[in-house]
Coordinates of C-alpha atoms in Angstrom, one line a residue:
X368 CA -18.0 11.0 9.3
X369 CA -19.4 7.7 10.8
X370 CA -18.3 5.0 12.8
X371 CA -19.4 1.5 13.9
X372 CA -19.4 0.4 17.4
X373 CA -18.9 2.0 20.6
X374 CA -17.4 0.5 23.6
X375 CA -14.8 -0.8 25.4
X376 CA -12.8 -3.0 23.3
X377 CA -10.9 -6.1 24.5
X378 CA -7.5 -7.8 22.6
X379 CA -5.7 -10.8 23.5
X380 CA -2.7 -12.1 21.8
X381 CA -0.5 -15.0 21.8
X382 CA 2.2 -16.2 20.3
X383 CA 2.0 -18.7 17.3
X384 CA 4.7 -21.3 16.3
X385 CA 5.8 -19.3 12.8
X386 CA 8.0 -22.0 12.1
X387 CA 4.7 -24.0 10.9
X388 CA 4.1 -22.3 8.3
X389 CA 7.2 -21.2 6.1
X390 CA 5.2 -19.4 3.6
X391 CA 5.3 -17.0 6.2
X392 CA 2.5 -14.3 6.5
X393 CA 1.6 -14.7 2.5
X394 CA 0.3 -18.6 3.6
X395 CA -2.6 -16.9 5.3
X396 CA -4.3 -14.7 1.9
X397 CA -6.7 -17.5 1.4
X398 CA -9.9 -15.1 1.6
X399 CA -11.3 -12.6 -0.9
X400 CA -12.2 -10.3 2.2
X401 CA -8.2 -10.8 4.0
X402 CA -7.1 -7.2 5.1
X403 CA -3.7 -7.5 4.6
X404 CA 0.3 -5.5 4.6
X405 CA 3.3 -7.9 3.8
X406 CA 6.3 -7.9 2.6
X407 CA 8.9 -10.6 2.2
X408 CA 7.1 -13.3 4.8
X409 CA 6.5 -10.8 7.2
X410 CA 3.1 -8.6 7.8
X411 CA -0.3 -8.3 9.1
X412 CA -3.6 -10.4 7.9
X413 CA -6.9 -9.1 9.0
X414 CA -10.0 -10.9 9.2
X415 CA -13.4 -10.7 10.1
X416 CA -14.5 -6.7 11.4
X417 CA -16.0 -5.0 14.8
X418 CA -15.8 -1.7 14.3
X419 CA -15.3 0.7 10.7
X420 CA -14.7 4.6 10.9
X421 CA -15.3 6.2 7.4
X422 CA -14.8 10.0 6.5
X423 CA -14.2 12.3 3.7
X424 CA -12.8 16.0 3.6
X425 CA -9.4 17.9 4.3
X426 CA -9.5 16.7 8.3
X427 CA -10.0 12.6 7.2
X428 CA -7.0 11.4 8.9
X429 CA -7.1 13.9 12.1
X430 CA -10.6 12.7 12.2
X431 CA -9.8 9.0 12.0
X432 CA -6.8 9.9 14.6
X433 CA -9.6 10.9 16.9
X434 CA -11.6 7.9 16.6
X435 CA -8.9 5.0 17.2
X436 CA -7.0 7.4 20.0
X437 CA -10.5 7.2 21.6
X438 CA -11.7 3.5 20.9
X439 CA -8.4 2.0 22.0
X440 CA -7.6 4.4 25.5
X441 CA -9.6 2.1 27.9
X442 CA -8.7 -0.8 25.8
X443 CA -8.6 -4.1 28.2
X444 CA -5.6 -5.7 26.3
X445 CA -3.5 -8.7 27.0
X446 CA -0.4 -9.3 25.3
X447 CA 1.9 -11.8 25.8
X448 CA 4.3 -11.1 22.5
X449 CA 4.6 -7.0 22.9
X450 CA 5.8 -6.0 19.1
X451 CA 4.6 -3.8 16.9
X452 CA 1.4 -4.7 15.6
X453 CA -0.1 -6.9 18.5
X454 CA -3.1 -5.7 20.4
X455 CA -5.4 -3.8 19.0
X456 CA -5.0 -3.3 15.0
X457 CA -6.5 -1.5 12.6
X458 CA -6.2 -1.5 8.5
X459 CA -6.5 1.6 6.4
X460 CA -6.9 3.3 3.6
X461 CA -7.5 7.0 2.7
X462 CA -8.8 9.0 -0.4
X463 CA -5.9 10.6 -2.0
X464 CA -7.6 14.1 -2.5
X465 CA -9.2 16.3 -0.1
X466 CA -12.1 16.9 -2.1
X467 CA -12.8 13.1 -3.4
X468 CA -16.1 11.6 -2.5
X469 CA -14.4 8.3 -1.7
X470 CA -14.7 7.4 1.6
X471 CA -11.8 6.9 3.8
X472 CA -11.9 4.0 6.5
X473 CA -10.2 2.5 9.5
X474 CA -11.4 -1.1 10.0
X475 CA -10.8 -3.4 13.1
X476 CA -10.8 -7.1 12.4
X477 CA -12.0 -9.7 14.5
X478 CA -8.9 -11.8 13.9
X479 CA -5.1 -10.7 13.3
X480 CA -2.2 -12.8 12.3
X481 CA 1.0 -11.3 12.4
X482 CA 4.7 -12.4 11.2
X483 CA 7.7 -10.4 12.5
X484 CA 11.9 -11.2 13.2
X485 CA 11.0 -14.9 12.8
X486 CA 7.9 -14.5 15.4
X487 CA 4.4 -14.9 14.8
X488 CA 1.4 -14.2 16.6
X489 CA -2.3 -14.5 16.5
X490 CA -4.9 -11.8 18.0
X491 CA -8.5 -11.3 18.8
X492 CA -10.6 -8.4 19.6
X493 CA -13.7 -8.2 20.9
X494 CA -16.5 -5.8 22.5
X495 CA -18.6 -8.3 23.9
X496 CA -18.7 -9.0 27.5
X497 CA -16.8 -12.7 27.1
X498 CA -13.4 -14.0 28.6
X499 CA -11.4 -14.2 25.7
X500 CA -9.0 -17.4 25.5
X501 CA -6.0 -18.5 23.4
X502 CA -8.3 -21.8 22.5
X503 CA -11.0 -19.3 21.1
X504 CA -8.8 -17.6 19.3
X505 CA -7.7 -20.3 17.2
X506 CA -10.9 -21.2 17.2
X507 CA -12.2 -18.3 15.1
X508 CA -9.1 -18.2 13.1
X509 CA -10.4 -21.8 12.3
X510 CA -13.6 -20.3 11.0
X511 CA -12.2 -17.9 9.4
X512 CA -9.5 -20.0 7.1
X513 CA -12.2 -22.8 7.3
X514 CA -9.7 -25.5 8.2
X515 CA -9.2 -28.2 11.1
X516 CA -7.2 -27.6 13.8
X517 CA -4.4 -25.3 13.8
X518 CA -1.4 -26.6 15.4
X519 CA -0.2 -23.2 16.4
X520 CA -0.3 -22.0 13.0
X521 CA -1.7 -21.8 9.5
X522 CA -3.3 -24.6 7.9
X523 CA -1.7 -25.6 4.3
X524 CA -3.8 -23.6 1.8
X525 CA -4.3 -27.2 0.3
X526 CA -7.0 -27.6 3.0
X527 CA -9.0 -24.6 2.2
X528 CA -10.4 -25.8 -1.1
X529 CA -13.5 -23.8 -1.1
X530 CA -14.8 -22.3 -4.2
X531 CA -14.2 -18.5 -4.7
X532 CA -17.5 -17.8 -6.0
X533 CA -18.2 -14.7 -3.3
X534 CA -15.5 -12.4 -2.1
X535 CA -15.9 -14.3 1.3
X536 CA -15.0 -17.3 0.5
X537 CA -11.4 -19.1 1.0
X538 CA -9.6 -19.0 -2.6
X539 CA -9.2 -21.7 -4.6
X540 CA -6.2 -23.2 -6.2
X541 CA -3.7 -22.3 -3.7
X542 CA -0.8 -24.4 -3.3
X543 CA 1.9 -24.6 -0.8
X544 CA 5.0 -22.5 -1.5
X545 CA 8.6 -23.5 -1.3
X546 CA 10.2 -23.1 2.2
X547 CA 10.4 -19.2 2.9
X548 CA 8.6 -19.0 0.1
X549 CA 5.0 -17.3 -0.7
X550 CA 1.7 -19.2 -1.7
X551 CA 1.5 -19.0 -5.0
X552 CA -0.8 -19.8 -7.9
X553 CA 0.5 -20.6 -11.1
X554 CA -0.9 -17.7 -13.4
X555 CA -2.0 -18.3 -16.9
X556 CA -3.7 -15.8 -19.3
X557 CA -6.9 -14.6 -18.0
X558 CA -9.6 -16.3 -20.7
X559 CA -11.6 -13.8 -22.6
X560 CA -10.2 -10.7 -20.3
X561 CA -10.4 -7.4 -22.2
X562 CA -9.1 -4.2 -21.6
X563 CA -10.1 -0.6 -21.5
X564 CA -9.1 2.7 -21.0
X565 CA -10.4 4.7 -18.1
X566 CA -11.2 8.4 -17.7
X567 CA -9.1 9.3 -21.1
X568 CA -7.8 8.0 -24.4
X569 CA -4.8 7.1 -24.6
X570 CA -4.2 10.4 -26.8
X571 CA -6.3 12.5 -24.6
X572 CA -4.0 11.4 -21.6
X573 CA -1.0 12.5 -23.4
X574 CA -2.4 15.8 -24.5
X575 CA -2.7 16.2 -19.9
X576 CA 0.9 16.1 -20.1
X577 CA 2.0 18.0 -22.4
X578 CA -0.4 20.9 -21.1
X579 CA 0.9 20.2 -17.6
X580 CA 4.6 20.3 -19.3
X581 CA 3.3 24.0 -20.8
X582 CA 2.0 24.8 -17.3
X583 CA 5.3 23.7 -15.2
X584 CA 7.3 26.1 -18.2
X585 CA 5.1 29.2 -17.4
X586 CA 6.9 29.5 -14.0
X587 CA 3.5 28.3 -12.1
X588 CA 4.6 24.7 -10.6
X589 CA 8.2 22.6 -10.8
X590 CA 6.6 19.3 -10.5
X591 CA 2.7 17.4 -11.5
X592 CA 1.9 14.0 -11.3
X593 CA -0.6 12.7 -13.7
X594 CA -2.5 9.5 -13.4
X595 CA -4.4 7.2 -15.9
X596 CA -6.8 4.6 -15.3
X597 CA -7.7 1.3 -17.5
X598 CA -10.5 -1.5 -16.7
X599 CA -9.8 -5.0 -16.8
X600 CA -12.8 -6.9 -17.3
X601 CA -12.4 -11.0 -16.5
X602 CA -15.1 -13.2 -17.4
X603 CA -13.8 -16.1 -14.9
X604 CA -14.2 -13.4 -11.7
X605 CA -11.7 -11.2 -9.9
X606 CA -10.6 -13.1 -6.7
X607 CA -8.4 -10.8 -4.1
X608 CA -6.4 -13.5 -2.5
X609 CA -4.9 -15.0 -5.9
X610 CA -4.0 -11.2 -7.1
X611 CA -2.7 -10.7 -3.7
X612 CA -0.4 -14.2 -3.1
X613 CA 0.9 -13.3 -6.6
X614 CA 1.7 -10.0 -5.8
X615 CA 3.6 -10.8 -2.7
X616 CA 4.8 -13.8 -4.5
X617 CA 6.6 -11.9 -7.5
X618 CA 7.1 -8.2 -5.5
X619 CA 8.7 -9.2 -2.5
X620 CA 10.5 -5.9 -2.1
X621 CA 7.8 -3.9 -2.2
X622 CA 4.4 -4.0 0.0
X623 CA 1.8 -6.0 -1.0
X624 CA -1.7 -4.2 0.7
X625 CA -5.6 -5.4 0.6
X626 CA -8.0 -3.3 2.1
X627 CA -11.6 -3.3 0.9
X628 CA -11.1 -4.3 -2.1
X629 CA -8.1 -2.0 -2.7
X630 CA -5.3 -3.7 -3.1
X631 CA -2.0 -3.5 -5.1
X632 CA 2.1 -3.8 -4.2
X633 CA 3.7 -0.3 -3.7
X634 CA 7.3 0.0 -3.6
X635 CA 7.0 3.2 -1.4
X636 CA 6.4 3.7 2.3
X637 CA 5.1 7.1 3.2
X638 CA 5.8 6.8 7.0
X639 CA 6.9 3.6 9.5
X640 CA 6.5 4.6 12.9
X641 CA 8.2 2.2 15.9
X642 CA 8.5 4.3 18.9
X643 CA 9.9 7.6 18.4
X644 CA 11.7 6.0 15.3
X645 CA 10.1 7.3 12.0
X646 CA 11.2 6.2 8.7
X647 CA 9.9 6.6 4.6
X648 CA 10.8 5.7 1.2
X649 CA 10.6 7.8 -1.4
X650 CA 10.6 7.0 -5.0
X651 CA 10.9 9.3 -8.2
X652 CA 12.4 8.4 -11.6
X653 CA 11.6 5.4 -13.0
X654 CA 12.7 3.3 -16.1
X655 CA 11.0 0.2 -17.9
X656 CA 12.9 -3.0 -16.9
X657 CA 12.3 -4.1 -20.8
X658 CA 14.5 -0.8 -22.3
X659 CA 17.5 -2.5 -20.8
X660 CA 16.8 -5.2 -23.8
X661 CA 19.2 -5.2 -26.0
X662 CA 21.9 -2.3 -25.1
X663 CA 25.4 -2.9 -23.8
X664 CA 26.6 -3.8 -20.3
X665 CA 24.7 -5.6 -17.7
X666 CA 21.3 -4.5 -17.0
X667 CA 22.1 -2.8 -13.7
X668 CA 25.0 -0.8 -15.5
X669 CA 22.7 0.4 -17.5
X670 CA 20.0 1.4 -14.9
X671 CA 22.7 3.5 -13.0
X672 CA 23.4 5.4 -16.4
X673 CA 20.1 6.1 -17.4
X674 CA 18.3 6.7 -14.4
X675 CA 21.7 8.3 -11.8
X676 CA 22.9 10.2 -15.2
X677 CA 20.0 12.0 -15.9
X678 CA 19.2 15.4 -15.1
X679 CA 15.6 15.2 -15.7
X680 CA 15.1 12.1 -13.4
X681 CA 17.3 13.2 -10.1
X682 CA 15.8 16.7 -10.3
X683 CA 12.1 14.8 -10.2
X684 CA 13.7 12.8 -7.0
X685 CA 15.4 15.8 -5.6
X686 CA 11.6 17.7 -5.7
X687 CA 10.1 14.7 -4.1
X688 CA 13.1 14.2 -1.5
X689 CA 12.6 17.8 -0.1
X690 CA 9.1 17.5 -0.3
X691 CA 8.9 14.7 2.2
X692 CA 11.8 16.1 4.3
X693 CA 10.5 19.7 4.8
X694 CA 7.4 18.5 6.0
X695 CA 8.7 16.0 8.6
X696 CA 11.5 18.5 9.9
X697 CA 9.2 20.3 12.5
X698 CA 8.0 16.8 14.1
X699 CA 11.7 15.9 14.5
X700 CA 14.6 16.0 16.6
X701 CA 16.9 14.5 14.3
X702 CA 16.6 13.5 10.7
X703 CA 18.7 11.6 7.9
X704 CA 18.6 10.9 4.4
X705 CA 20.9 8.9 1.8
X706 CA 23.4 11.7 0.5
X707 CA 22.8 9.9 -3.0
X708 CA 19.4 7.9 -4.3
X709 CA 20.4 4.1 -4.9
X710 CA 18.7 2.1 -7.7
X711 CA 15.7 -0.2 -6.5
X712 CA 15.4 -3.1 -8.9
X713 CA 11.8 -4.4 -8.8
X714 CA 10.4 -6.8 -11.4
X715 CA 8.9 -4.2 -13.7
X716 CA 10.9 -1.3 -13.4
X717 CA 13.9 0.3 -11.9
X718 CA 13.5 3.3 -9.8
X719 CA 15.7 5.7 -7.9
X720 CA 14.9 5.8 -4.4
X721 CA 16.6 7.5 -1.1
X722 CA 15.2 6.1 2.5
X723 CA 14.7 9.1 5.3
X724 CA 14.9 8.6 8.6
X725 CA 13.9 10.7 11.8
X726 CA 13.6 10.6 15.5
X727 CA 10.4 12.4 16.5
X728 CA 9.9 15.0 19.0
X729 CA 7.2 15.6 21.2
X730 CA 5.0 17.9 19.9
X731 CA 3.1 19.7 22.9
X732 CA 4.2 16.6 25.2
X733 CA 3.3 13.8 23.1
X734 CA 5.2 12.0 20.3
X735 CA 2.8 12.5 17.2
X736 CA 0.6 9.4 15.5
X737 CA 1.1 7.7 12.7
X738 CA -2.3 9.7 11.6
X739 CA -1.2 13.4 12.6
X740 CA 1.8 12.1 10.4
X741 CA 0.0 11.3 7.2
X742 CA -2.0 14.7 7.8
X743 CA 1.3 16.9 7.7
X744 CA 2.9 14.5 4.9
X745 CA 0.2 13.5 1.9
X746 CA 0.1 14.5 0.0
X747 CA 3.9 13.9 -1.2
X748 CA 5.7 15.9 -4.4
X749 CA 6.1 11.8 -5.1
X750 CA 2.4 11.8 -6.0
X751 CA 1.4 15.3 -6.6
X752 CA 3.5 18.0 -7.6
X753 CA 5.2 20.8 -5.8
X754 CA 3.6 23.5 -4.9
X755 CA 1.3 21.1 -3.3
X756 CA -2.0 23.5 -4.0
X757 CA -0.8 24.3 -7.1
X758 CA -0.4 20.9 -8.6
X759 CA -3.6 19.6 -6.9
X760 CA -5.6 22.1 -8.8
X761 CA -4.1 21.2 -12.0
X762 CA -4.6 17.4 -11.4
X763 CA -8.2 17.9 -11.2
X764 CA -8.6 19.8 -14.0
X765 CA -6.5 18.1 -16.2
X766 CA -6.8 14.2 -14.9
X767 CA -10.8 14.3 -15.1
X768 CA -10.6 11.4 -12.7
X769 CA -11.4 10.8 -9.3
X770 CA -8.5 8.6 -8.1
X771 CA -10.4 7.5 -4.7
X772 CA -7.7 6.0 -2.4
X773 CA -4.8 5.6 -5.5
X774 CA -2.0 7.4 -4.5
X775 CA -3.3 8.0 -0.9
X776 CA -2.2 6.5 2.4
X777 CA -2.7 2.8 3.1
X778 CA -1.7 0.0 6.2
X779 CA -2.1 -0.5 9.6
X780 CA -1.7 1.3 13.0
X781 CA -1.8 0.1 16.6
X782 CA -2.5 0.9 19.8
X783 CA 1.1 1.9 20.7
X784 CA 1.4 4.6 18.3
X785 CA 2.7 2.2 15.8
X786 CA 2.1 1.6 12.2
X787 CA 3.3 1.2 8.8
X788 CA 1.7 3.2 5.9
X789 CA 2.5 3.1 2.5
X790 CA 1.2 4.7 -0.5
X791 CA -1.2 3.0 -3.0
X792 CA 1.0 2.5 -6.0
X793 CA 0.6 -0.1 -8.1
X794 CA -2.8 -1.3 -7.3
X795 CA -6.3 -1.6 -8.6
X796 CA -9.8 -1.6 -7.2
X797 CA -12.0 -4.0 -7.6
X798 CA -15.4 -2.8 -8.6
X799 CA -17.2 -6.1 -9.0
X800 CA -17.3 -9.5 -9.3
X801 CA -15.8 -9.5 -12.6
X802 CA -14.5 -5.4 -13.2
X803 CA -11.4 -4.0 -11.8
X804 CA -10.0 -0.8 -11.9
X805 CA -6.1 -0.2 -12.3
X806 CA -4.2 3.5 -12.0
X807 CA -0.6 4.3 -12.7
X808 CA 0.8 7.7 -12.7
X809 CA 3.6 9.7 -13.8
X810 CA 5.9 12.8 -12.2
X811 CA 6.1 15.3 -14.8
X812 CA 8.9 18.2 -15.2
X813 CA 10.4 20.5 -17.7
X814 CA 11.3 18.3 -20.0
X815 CA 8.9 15.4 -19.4
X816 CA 7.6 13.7 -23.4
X817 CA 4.0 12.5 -24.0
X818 CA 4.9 9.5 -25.2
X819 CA 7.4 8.3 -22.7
X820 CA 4.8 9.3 -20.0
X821 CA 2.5 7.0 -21.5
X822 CA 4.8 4.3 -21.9
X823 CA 6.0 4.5 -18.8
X824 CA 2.0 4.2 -17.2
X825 CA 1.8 0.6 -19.1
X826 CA 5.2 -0.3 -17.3
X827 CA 3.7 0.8 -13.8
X828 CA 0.6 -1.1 -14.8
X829 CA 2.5 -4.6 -14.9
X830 CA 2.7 -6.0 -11.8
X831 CA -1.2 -5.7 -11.5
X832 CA -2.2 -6.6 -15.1
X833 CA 0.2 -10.0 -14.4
X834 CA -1.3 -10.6 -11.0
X835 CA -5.0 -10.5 -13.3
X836 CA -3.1 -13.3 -15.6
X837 CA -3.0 -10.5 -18.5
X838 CA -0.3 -9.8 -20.5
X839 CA 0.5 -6.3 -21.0

């Protein structure tokens, strides 16, 4: 465990005029270094840092829960919007195993923007000893976007023309989106890119399954989830703002992340916490958007009678609905979930998904954290198994792959107790300049075929292999 900066830590945040920019909170990933959570036009962009706390091991997120309770107590904070996600901020991500050497991290920007209901605001945080102003906020937003003046807003990303040759620096080739629209570069095939597979072949991924699919009929475990890894390798560099515009550009239903050079577009939410007001997504069953080519009926007709008809696929949801339920129960007074999973259409895939929702209790006279949350939830059936210790030890054995923060909690938290987490799905970490890492995975049942698995890991790795400018 370690941490940067001590202190007593100082916020101020005003509103901005979010009718200047109706890109929304996409108009503002112009930086390779952004921290950012969005989805639609709404969201949180990070910049700058003051303080990091990084940890490993089974008590990461009580751990980190410590920290930020602590740094943001005495907090001096002036706030003149009051929503969720003004004051102090912090972005996250965590490993997804207990056991990884990854390093988990909370990380407080210098500078937040934020988009919310049609509002927008702009914060700074601080330790030093210095008045802060709105006029030296939007100053060091300035610096940060390296543009002129900002009228209460973003500049257009046509003004930030700096070359992307370091992570720091403002993309290039943005261009101004259509009115409640995203910034969005036009993608074209990544030159010379190649593509390779990770921790296993391609065959010896398969043979994971079916020896989970052997384990699972021995009696030992109802559910695994097994995960893959390729490596992109792009000659013309990997820039994070340009994967992550497209990425909120073409997945606006789903949450578009960048933390660290993490950063991906998961469709589920692991916990939302306004209040006392708790809420999740979860997602299991899936189908490939591009098996719908070519058979009867419209495409959503056929969806509902492959996904909501089959056995296989609503007992995998049913595991991961009770998973996510059973744990929340004891942190709530009142809790309620879709009676039936609806079909969420996303660009790549279809998937069957119910939403959960839950008024907490207090739990030895507080409401719990976001943090004590994520500790009592992750990790999910959705990206495990069920039994949880069961399935972990079979996904290390069989995976041979550390999956760092894939599949484990990311967003943001405040210092109200609120936050949004999701879980890193459909992402990819960028290892260098030019090398990325992507991982997909797969619930696997009774039932479950290699080769369908496989497939299905290729349609899971889409949206990220587009965002790169490869086609898959």
């Amino acid at each position: 465990m370690t941490s940067t900066r001590t202190g007593l830590i100082k916020s101020l945040t005003v509103p901005l005029d979010g009718k200047a920019f109706p890109g929304g909170l996409p108009s503002f990933l112009v930086r390779d270094d952004v921290l950012c959570w969005t989805r639609r036009e709404a969201g949180l962009a990070g910049f700058g840092e003051i303080a990091r706390f990084t940890a490993t091991g089974p008590d990461r997120f009580l751990e980190a829960d410590i920290w930020w309770r602590h740094l943001v107590l005495e907090a001096d904070v002036t706030d003149a919007v009051e929503l969720p996600g003004t004051g102090p901020v912090a972005f996250g991500s965590f490993a997804f195993s207990k056991t990884s050497s990854h390093g988990s991290r909370l990380i407080v920007p210098e500078i937040v923007v934020g988009v919310r209901d049609n509002q927008a605001w702009l914060t700074q945080l601080s330790f030093d000893d210095g008045m802060l102003t709105e006029a030296g906020a939007l100053a060091a937003l300035e610096r940060w976007l390296g543009t002129g003046p900002v009228p209460g807003a973003a500049p257009s990303p046509e003004d930030t023309t700096a070359a992307a040759d370091s992570r720091g620096d403002a993309a290039e080739g943005a261009v101004p989106g259509k009115s409640g629209g995203a910034v969005v570069r036009p993608v074209t095939l990544a030159a010379g890119a190649t593509l390779h597979t990770g921790s296993l072949t391609e065959e010896a991924w398969m043979s994971a399954v079916a020896a989970g699919v052997a384990e699972i009929r021995t009696g030992a475990l109802e559910k695994l989830v097994l995960a893959r890894d390729v490596v992109a390798t792009i000659p013309a560099g990997v820039h994070a703002a340009n994967v992550l515009r497209e990425l909120a550009a073409r997945y606006r239903e789903c949450w578009t992340y960048g933390v660290d050079g993490l950063v991906g577009a998961t469709p589920e939410m692991l916990i939302q916490v306004e209040g006392r007001t708790a809420q999740a997504r979860v997602l299991a069953g899936t189908l490939d958007r591009r098996d719908a080519h070519g058979e009867d009926g419209a495409p959503m007709e056929y969806a509902t009678r492959v996904l909501a008809g089959s056995e296989k696929q609503r007992h995998e949801h049913e595991i991961a609905i009770q998973s996510l339920t059973s744990q929340l129960a004891p942190f709530s007074e009142a809790m309620n979930a879709h009676d039936e999973p609806f079909i969420l259409e996303l660009p790549n895939v279809w998937h069957l998904a119910s939403d959960v929702k839950a008024e907490l209790a207090e739990v030895e006279g507080h409401v719990p954290t976001c943090l004590a949350l994520i500790n009592a939830l992750h990790p999910t059936a959705a990206v495990c198994g069920t039994p949880t210790q069961v399935a972990g030890a079979l996904i290390r054995k069989l995976e041979h792959l550390d999956r760092g923060p894939y599949a484990g909690p990311v967003g943001w938290l405040d210092a109200a107790g609120n936050g949004e987490w999701g879980i890193a799905l459909r992402g990819a970490v960028i290892e260098s300049a030019d090398t990325v890492r992507l991982y997909a995975g797969c619930g696997i049942v009774d039932g479950s075929q290699p080769e369908a698995e496989l497939a299905e890991t290729w349609a899971k790795f889409r949206p990220m292999l587009e965002s790169l400018g490869i086609r898959s």
